Coordinates of C-alpha atoms in Angstrom, one line a residue:
M1 CA -24.8 -18.0 -17.2
S2 CA -23.9 -19.6 -20.5
H3 CA -26.8 -20.9 -22.7
E4 CA -24.7 -23.0 -25.0
F5 CA -24.0 -25.5 -22.3
D6 CA -26.1 -27.7 -20.0
Y7 CA -24.2 -26.3 -17.0
D8 CA -21.7 -23.6 -16.1
L9 CA -19.8 -26.1 -14.0
V10 CA -19.9 -29.9 -13.6
I11 CA -17.9 -31.5 -10.8
V12 CA -16.9 -35.1 -10.9
G13 CA -16.8 -36.5 -7.4
A14 CA -18.8 -35.4 -4.3
G15 CA -16.2 -35.7 -1.6
V16 CA -15.3 -32.8 0.7
G17 CA -13.4 -31.1 -2.2
G18 CA -16.3 -31.4 -4.7
H19 CA -18.8 -30.3 -2.1
G20 CA -16.8 -27.2 -1.2
A21 CA -16.4 -26.3 -4.9
A22 CA -20.1 -26.7 -5.5
L23 CA -21.1 -24.5 -2.6
H24 CA -18.7 -21.8 -3.7
A25 CA -19.8 -22.1 -7.3
V26 CA -23.5 -21.5 -6.4
S27 CA -22.5 -18.4 -4.3
C28 CA -20.8 -17.1 -7.5
G29 CA -24.0 -17.6 -9.5
L30 CA -22.9 -20.7 -11.5
K31 CA -25.4 -23.3 -12.6
T32 CA -23.8 -26.4 -11.1
A33 CA -24.1 -30.2 -11.2
I34 CA -22.1 -32.8 -9.2
I35 CA -21.6 -36.4 -10.3
E36 CA -21.0 -39.2 -7.8
A37 CA -20.8 -42.9 -8.4
A38 CA -20.4 -44.1 -4.8
D39 CA -21.2 -42.4 -1.4
M40 CA -21.9 -38.7 -1.1
G41 CA -19.2 -37.2 1.0
G42 CA -16.4 -39.4 -0.4
T43 CA -13.6 -40.8 1.7
C44 CA -13.5 -38.2 4.5
V45 CA -17.2 -38.5 5.4
N46 CA -17.7 -42.2 4.9
R47 CA -14.3 -44.0 5.4
G48 CA -11.9 -41.4 6.8
C49 CA -11.8 -38.4 9.0
I50 CA -15.4 -38.5 10.3
P51 CA -15.9 -42.1 11.4
S52 CA -12.3 -42.3 12.7
K53 CA -12.8 -39.2 14.9
A54 CA -16.0 -40.9 16.3
L55 CA -14.0 -44.0 17.2
L56 CA -11.2 -41.9 18.7
A57 CA -13.6 -39.9 20.8
A58 CA -15.3 -43.0 22.2
S59 CA -12.0 -45.1 22.7
G60 CA -10.3 -42.0 24.1
R61 CA -13.0 -41.7 26.8
V62 CA -12.5 -45.4 27.7
R63 CA -8.7 -44.8 28.0
E64 CA -9.3 -41.7 30.2
L65 CA -11.8 -43.5 32.5
R66 CA -9.5 -46.5 32.8
D67 CA -6.5 -44.4 33.7
A68 CA -6.9 -44.8 37.5
H69 CA -3.5 -43.1 38.2
H70 CA -4.6 -40.0 36.3
L71 CA -8.1 -39.9 37.8
K72 CA -6.7 -40.3 41.3
S73 CA -4.4 -37.3 40.8
L74 CA -7.6 -35.3 40.2
G75 CA -9.2 -36.8 43.3
I76 CA -11.6 -39.1 41.3
Q77 CA -12.1 -42.9 41.8
L78 CA -14.1 -45.1 39.5
G79 CA -15.2 -48.7 39.5
S80 CA -14.6 -50.9 36.4
V81 CA -15.3 -49.2 33.0
E82 CA -17.2 -51.3 30.5
F83 CA -17.9 -50.6 26.8
D84 CA -19.9 -52.1 24.0
R85 CA -18.0 -52.5 20.8
E86 CA -21.1 -52.5 18.7
A87 CA -22.4 -49.3 20.3
I88 CA -19.1 -47.6 19.6
A89 CA -19.3 -48.7 16.0
N90 CA -22.9 -47.5 15.8
H91 CA -21.8 -44.1 17.1
A92 CA -19.4 -43.8 14.1
N93 CA -22.0 -45.1 11.6
N94 CA -24.7 -42.8 12.9
L95 CA -22.3 -39.8 12.6
V96 CA -21.5 -40.8 9.0
S97 CA -25.2 -41.0 8.1
K98 CA -25.9 -37.6 9.7
I99 CA -23.0 -35.8 8.0
Q100 CA -23.6 -37.5 4.7
G101 CA -27.3 -36.4 4.9
D102 CA -26.3 -32.8 5.9
L103 CA -23.9 -32.6 2.9
T104 CA -26.4 -33.9 0.4
N105 CA -29.2 -31.7 1.7
S106 CA -27.0 -28.6 1.6
L107 CA -26.4 -29.2 -2.1
K108 CA -30.0 -29.8 -2.9
R109 CA -31.1 -26.8 -0.9
L110 CA -28.8 -24.6 -3.0
G111 CA -30.1 -26.0 -6.3
V112 CA -27.0 -28.1 -7.2
D113 CA -28.1 -31.0 -9.5
I114 CA -26.9 -34.3 -8.0
I115 CA -26.3 -36.9 -10.8
R116 CA -25.6 -40.5 -9.6
G117 CA -23.3 -42.5 -11.8
W118 CA -19.7 -42.8 -13.1
G119 CA -18.6 -39.5 -14.6
K120 CA -15.7 -39.2 -17.1
I121 CA -14.4 -36.7 -19.6
A122 CA -15.9 -37.3 -23.1
G123 CA -14.0 -34.5 -25.0
T124 CA -13.6 -30.8 -24.5
Q125 CA -16.3 -29.4 -22.1
K126 CA -18.2 -32.7 -22.2
V127 CA -18.8 -35.3 -19.5
S128 CA -20.4 -38.7 -19.9
V129 CA -22.3 -40.3 -17.0
T130 CA -22.7 -44.1 -16.9
T131 CA -25.6 -45.4 -14.8
D132 CA -27.4 -48.8 -14.5
S133 CA -29.9 -47.5 -17.1
G134 CA -27.3 -46.4 -19.7
E135 CA -25.1 -43.5 -20.6
K136 CA -25.7 -39.8 -21.2
T137 CA -23.5 -36.9 -22.1
I138 CA -23.8 -33.5 -20.6
T139 CA -21.9 -30.3 -21.5
A140 CA -20.3 -27.8 -19.2
K141 CA -18.4 -24.5 -19.7
D142 CA -16.0 -25.8 -17.0
I143 CA -15.3 -29.2 -15.4
I144 CA -13.7 -29.9 -12.1
L145 CA -12.3 -33.4 -11.4
S146 CA -12.4 -34.4 -7.8
P147 CA -12.2 -38.2 -7.8
G148 CA -10.3 -38.6 -4.5
S149 CA -8.1 -41.5 -3.5
V150 CA -8.1 -45.1 -2.3
P151 CA -5.9 -46.9 0.2
F152 CA -2.5 -48.2 -1.1
V153 CA -1.9 -51.9 -0.6
P154 CA 1.7 -52.9 -1.2
P155 CA 2.6 -55.9 -3.3
G156 CA 2.6 -59.2 -1.3
I157 CA -0.3 -58.1 0.9
E158 CA -3.6 -59.8 0.3
V159 CA -6.7 -57.9 1.7
D160 CA -9.8 -59.9 2.5
G161 CA -11.6 -57.0 4.3
K162 CA -12.1 -59.1 7.5
T163 CA -8.8 -60.3 8.9
V164 CA -6.5 -58.2 6.7
F165 CA -8.0 -54.8 6.0
T166 CA -7.4 -51.1 5.2
S167 CA -8.7 -48.1 7.0
D168 CA -11.8 -48.3 4.8
Q169 CA -12.9 -51.4 6.7
G170 CA -11.2 -50.5 10.0
V171 CA -13.5 -47.5 10.7
K172 CA -16.5 -49.9 10.8
L173 CA -15.0 -51.6 13.9
E174 CA -16.7 -54.9 13.1
S175 CA -14.4 -56.8 15.6
L176 CA -11.9 -56.1 18.3
P177 CA -9.0 -58.6 17.7
D178 CA -6.8 -59.5 20.6
W179 CA -3.6 -58.9 18.6
V180 CA -3.5 -56.5 15.7
A181 CA -0.6 -55.9 13.4
I182 CA -0.5 -52.4 11.9
V183 CA 1.6 -51.9 8.8
G184 CA 2.7 -48.3 8.7
S185 CA 3.3 -45.6 11.4
G186 CA 1.9 -42.5 9.7
Y187 CA -1.1 -40.7 11.0
I188 CA -3.6 -43.5 9.9
G189 CA -1.5 -46.2 11.7
L190 CA -1.1 -43.9 14.8
E191 CA -4.8 -43.1 15.1
F192 CA -5.8 -46.8 14.8
S193 CA -3.2 -47.9 17.3
D194 CA -4.8 -45.3 19.6
V195 CA -8.2 -46.8 19.1
Y196 CA -7.2 -50.4 19.4
S197 CA -4.9 -50.0 22.4
A198 CA -7.5 -48.0 24.3
L199 CA -10.0 -50.8 23.7
G200 CA -7.6 -53.5 25.0
S201 CA -6.0 -55.0 21.8
E202 CA -2.3 -55.8 21.8
I203 CA -0.5 -54.1 18.8
T204 CA 2.5 -54.8 16.7
M205 CA 3.5 -51.8 14.5
I206 CA 5.6 -52.5 11.4
E207 CA 7.5 -49.6 9.8
A208 CA 9.6 -50.1 6.7
L209 CA 11.6 -46.9 7.0
D210 CA 14.4 -46.6 9.6
Q211 CA 12.4 -44.6 12.1
L212 CA 8.8 -44.5 13.4
M213 CA 6.5 -41.7 12.3
P214 CA 8.7 -40.8 9.3
G215 CA 6.6 -37.8 8.1
F216 CA 6.7 -35.9 11.4
D217 CA 9.3 -33.4 12.7
R218 CA 11.9 -35.4 14.5
D219 CA 11.7 -33.7 18.0
I220 CA 7.9 -34.1 18.0
A221 CA 8.1 -37.7 16.7
K222 CA 10.6 -38.6 19.5
L223 CA 8.3 -37.3 22.2
A224 CA 5.1 -38.7 20.6
E225 CA 6.7 -42.1 20.2
R226 CA 7.6 -42.1 24.0
V227 CA 4.0 -41.3 24.9
L228 CA 1.9 -42.9 22.2
I229 CA 3.9 -46.1 21.5
T230 CA 6.5 -46.9 24.1
G231 CA 4.1 -46.1 27.0
R232 CA 1.5 -48.5 25.6
D233 CA 1.1 -52.2 24.8
I234 CA 2.7 -51.7 21.4
E235 CA 5.6 -53.7 20.0
T236 CA 7.4 -52.1 17.1
H237 CA 9.5 -53.3 14.1
V238 CA 11.5 -50.6 12.4
G239 CA 13.4 -50.9 9.1
I240 CA 11.2 -54.0 8.5
Y241 CA 8.5 -54.5 5.9
A242 CA 5.6 -56.9 5.5
K243 CA 6.8 -58.9 2.6
K244 CA 3.8 -61.2 2.5
V245 CA 0.5 -61.0 4.4
T246 CA -1.9 -63.9 4.2
P247 CA -5.4 -63.5 5.6
G248 CA -7.0 -66.1 7.7
S249 CA -7.1 -67.3 11.3
P250 CA -4.3 -66.6 12.2
V251 CA -3.1 -63.9 9.8
V252 CA 0.4 -64.9 8.7
I253 CA 2.9 -62.0 8.2
E254 CA 6.3 -62.6 6.7
L255 CA 8.7 -59.9 7.7
A256 CA 11.9 -58.9 5.9
N257 CA 14.6 -56.3 6.3
F258 CA 13.7 -53.3 4.1
K259 CA 17.2 -52.6 3.0
T260 CA 18.7 -56.1 2.5
K261 CA 15.3 -57.8 1.7
E262 CA 16.5 -60.7 3.9
D263 CA 13.8 -62.6 5.8
V264 CA 13.5 -61.7 9.5
E265 CA 10.7 -63.6 11.1
V266 CA 7.1 -64.8 10.7
L267 CA 4.3 -63.3 12.8
E268 CA 0.9 -64.9 13.4
V269 CA -1.7 -62.4 14.6
D270 CA -5.5 -62.1 14.8
A271 CA -5.8 -59.2 12.3
C272 CA -3.7 -56.9 10.2
L273 CA -4.5 -53.2 9.4
V274 CA -2.7 -52.0 6.2
A275 CA -2.0 -48.3 6.8
T276 CA 0.5 -47.6 4.1
G277 CA -0.9 -44.4 2.6
R278 CA -3.3 -43.6 -0.2
I279 CA -3.1 -43.4 -4.0
P280 CA -5.1 -41.3 -6.4
A281 CA -8.3 -42.7 -7.9
T282 CA -7.5 -41.4 -11.4
Q283 CA -8.2 -44.4 -13.7
N284 CA -11.1 -44.4 -16.2
L285 CA -11.6 -40.6 -16.1
G286 CA -11.4 -40.1 -19.9
L287 CA -8.4 -37.8 -19.6
E288 CA -7.0 -39.2 -22.8
S289 CA -9.9 -37.7 -24.7
V290 CA -8.5 -34.2 -24.0
G291 CA -4.8 -35.3 -24.3
V292 CA -4.0 -35.4 -20.6
E293 CA -1.5 -37.9 -19.3
L294 CA -1.2 -38.7 -15.6
D295 CA 2.2 -38.2 -14.0
R296 CA 4.4 -41.2 -13.0
R297 CA 2.6 -41.5 -9.7
N298 CA -0.8 -41.4 -11.4
F299 CA -1.7 -37.9 -10.2
I300 CA -3.5 -35.4 -12.5
P301 CA -0.9 -32.6 -13.2
V302 CA -2.2 -29.2 -12.3
N303 CA -0.8 -25.7 -11.8
D304 CA -1.2 -23.6 -8.6
S305 CA -4.6 -22.3 -9.9
M306 CA -5.8 -25.9 -10.1
A307 CA -5.9 -25.9 -13.9
V308 CA -5.1 -29.3 -15.5
L309 CA -1.9 -29.4 -17.5
S310 CA -1.0 -31.3 -20.7
A311 CA 2.7 -31.3 -21.4
G312 CA 3.0 -28.3 -19.1
E313 CA 0.3 -26.3 -20.9
V314 CA -3.1 -25.4 -19.5
V315 CA -6.0 -27.5 -20.7
P316 CA -8.8 -24.9 -21.1
H317 CA -11.9 -25.3 -18.9
L318 CA -10.6 -28.4 -17.0
W319 CA -9.6 -28.3 -13.3
A320 CA -8.6 -31.0 -10.8
I321 CA -8.7 -30.8 -7.0
G322 CA -8.1 -32.9 -3.9
D323 CA -6.2 -36.1 -3.5
A324 CA -6.2 -36.8 -7.2
N325 CA -3.7 -34.0 -7.9
G326 CA -1.3 -35.1 -5.1
K327 CA -0.5 -31.6 -3.9
M328 CA -1.6 -32.2 -0.3
M329 CA -3.8 -35.2 0.5
L330 CA -6.0 -33.7 3.2
A331 CA -9.8 -33.1 3.1
H332 CA -9.5 -29.4 4.0
A333 CA -6.8 -28.9 1.4
A334 CA -9.3 -30.4 -1.2
S335 CA -12.0 -28.0 0.0
A336 CA -9.6 -25.0 -0.3
Q337 CA -8.5 -26.1 -3.8
G338 CA -12.2 -26.3 -4.8
I339 CA -12.7 -22.7 -3.8
I340 CA -9.5 -21.6 -5.6
A341 CA -10.6 -23.5 -8.8
V342 CA -14.0 -21.7 -8.8
E343 CA -12.4 -18.4 -8.1
N344 CA -10.2 -18.9 -11.2
I345 CA -13.2 -20.1 -13.3
C346 CA -14.8 -16.8 -12.4
G347 CA -11.8 -14.9 -13.6
R348 CA -10.4 -14.0 -10.2
H349 CA -6.8 -15.2 -10.2
K350 CA -6.0 -17.0 -6.9
E351 CA -3.6 -19.7 -5.8
V352 CA -3.4 -22.1 -2.8
D353 CA -1.0 -21.2 0.0
Y354 CA 0.0 -24.8 1.0
H355 CA 2.6 -23.5 3.4
S356 CA -0.2 -22.3 5.8
I357 CA -2.5 -25.4 5.6
P358 CA -2.3 -27.3 8.9
A359 CA -2.6 -31.0 9.5
A360 CA -3.3 -33.1 12.6
A361 CA -3.3 -36.7 13.9
F362 CA -6.1 -37.1 16.4
T363 CA -4.3 -39.4 18.8
H364 CA -4.4 -38.9 22.6
P365 CA -2.7 -36.5 23.0
E366 CA -2.9 -35.0 19.5
I367 CA -0.1 -34.1 17.0
S368 CA -0.5 -31.1 14.7
Y369 CA 1.8 -29.1 12.4
V370 CA 1.8 -26.4 9.8
G371 CA 4.6 -25.3 7.4
M372 CA 8.0 -26.9 7.3
T373 CA 9.8 -29.4 9.4
E374 CA 13.2 -28.3 10.8
G375 CA 15.0 -30.4 8.2
A376 CA 13.1 -29.0 5.3
A377 CA 13.6 -25.4 6.6
K378 CA 17.3 -25.9 6.9
E379 CA 17.5 -27.2 3.3
K380 CA 15.6 -24.1 2.1
G381 CA 17.9 -21.9 4.2
S382 CA 21.1 -23.4 2.8
A383 CA 19.7 -23.0 -0.8
E384 CA 18.6 -19.4 -0.2
G385 CA 21.3 -18.2 2.2
F386 CA 19.6 -17.8 5.5
E387 CA 20.0 -19.4 8.9
V388 CA 17.2 -21.3 10.7
A389 CA 16.5 -21.3 14.4
T390 CA 14.0 -23.1 16.6
A391 CA 12.3 -22.4 19.9
K392 CA 10.5 -25.0 22.1
S393 CA 8.1 -24.8 25.0
Y394 CA 6.6 -27.6 27.0
F395 CA 3.1 -28.4 28.3
K396 CA 4.6 -29.3 31.7
G397 CA 5.2 -25.5 32.2
N398 CA 1.6 -24.6 31.2
S399 CA -0.8 -24.0 34.1
K400 CA -3.9 -25.2 32.1
A401 CA -2.3 -28.4 31.1
L402 CA -1.2 -29.0 34.7
A403 CA -4.7 -28.3 35.9
E404 CA -6.0 -30.9 33.4
G405 CA -3.4 -33.4 34.5
E406 CA -2.3 -33.5 30.8
A407 CA 1.3 -32.2 30.9
D408 CA 2.8 -34.4 28.2
G409 CA 3.6 -32.3 25.2
M410 CA 5.7 -29.7 23.4
A411 CA 5.4 -26.8 20.9
K412 CA 8.2 -26.2 18.5
V413 CA 8.6 -23.0 16.4
I414 CA 10.9 -23.0 13.4
Y415 CA 11.8 -19.5 12.1
R416 CA 14.3 -17.5 10.1
K417 CA 17.1 -16.1 12.3
D418 CA 17.5 -12.9 10.3
T419 CA 13.8 -11.8 9.9
G420 CA 12.1 -13.9 12.5
V421 CA 9.5 -15.0 10.0
V422 CA 7.9 -18.3 11.1
L423 CA 8.5 -21.2 8.7
G424 CA 6.9 -24.1 10.6
V425 CA 5.2 -24.9 13.9
H426 CA 4.7 -28.4 15.4
I427 CA 2.7 -29.3 18.5
F428 CA 2.3 -32.5 20.4
G429 CA -0.1 -32.3 23.3
I430 CA -3.7 -32.0 24.5
H431 CA -5.9 -30.1 21.9
A432 CA -2.9 -29.6 19.6
S433 CA -5.3 -29.8 16.5
D434 CA -7.1 -26.6 17.8
L435 CA -4.0 -24.8 18.9
I436 CA -2.3 -25.0 15.5
H437 CA -4.6 -22.6 13.8
E438 CA -3.0 -19.6 15.5
A439 CA 0.3 -20.7 14.0
S440 CA -1.4 -21.3 10.6
A441 CA -2.7 -17.7 10.6
A442 CA 0.8 -16.4 11.5
I443 CA 2.4 -18.4 8.6
A444 CA -0.4 -17.3 6.2
N445 CA 0.4 -13.6 7.1
R446 CA 4.2 -14.3 7.0
Q447 CA 4.5 -13.0 10.6
S448 CA 7.7 -12.7 12.6
V449 CA 8.3 -14.1 16.1
H450 CA 9.2 -10.5 17.0
T451 CA 5.5 -9.5 16.5
L452 CA 4.0 -12.7 17.7
A453 CA 5.9 -12.7 21.0
H454 CA 4.0 -9.5 22.0
L455 CA 0.5 -10.8 21.4
V456 CA -1.5 -11.3 24.6
H457 CA -3.0 -14.7 25.3
A458 CA -5.7 -15.4 27.9
H459 CA -4.3 -17.0 31.1
P460 CA -4.5 -19.8 32.0
T461 CA -5.0 -21.4 28.6
L462 CA -3.2 -24.0 26.5
S463 CA -2.5 -21.3 23.9
E464 CA 0.1 -19.9 26.2
V465 CA 2.3 -22.9 25.0
L466 CA 2.7 -21.1 21.7
D467 CA 3.1 -17.7 23.4
E468 CA 5.9 -19.1 25.5
A469 CA 7.6 -20.5 22.4
Y470 CA 7.5 -17.2 20.6
K471 CA 8.9 -15.4 23.6
R472 CA 11.7 -17.9 23.9
A473 CA 12.5 -17.3 20.2
I474 CA 13.1 -13.6 20.7
A475 CA 15.0 -14.2 23.9
S476 CA 17.5 -16.5 22.3

């Protein structure tokens, strides 16, 4: 430990990334402080992954219990299924409180100093903290910035937090509107459409790009769209954007063609959820005091070791992790980056392998993926001179999925034709978010379908969907 500084490490932002970095720093013997101006746990714990999963769990049960056809196929009959919106909202709030408390206690237990206030860089190896009672400056050998992100609200959309709102307010489930417009069909829009449709709301989904679910692999998106959108009470507008959204009762949405900008129609709905992605919370961090400029999208530039860059050069003792660096806006990616930053602070050179970090949408059924889409793999193949192949298998051929009566779904493996090395895996189906980790490990270890096809999976399990896809790859 250094005696010329107040701390070995100061972390600005106590979200999942900052928390992961702090825990690892303590295990490496660093005297650590973490600064947080808002809620401990950041977006994921308070306004993101955690409360939304609680809502999805409860609403998913309602969907399941109201699906008389599915239950009848299993030999089960139920009377009417009722739910209490407030109790479902409380389930989410209680979970947030519990996890927020667990996270805070884990830091305290390990001796991490928690400093409440706004932290910003105040020069080399210095951080100022502004609180209601004034400002103080602390010094640290190393500083990690982990300020996170906020929802992006496009121009023309006015948010009042009640009738027009982002996911930040949506997770509180303060009302159940009869008709909800959802702007955006990425994973946030999909998850909320799952919650609202299960609880009886009608939905209109508005997607500016020319296809729904633009970030997902096309084969998976087509199947998921059929199950999650077409098969439900969800109307869609594609290639159309919300030019103007005015809160009130009703909410007035002016729609226009995304390419031509011509007006299309005006919708009047009960509520509007704006699910158009997230932007970094990188303002007022004092970066100018150490000569760092944000990139054109307001992300903090970093290298693969998480060191902050100024004009391409490393800024000594300054690191940035999580949504604020824009590398991969996922809670578990932030946590991984925090550990990598600490490893480099301790002189052990390590980099993040983004290729093997999985992602998931917790719809019913779930969507998960790791590595490249087929399109991205083919681009890489044409640039580097190799051919790409794919293999697919279906949940309707899986004994466990059939036993559950949950046979909608598919696994798709994308691999190099010459070496068989797996480049990407995409799964849509029951428990996809759990199944993806086998593929994630395969990609992390750069394994080939020729090896993977000979692994033995327990029967009957859902994991055999991947087993089948690997076997089909070597048979083709």
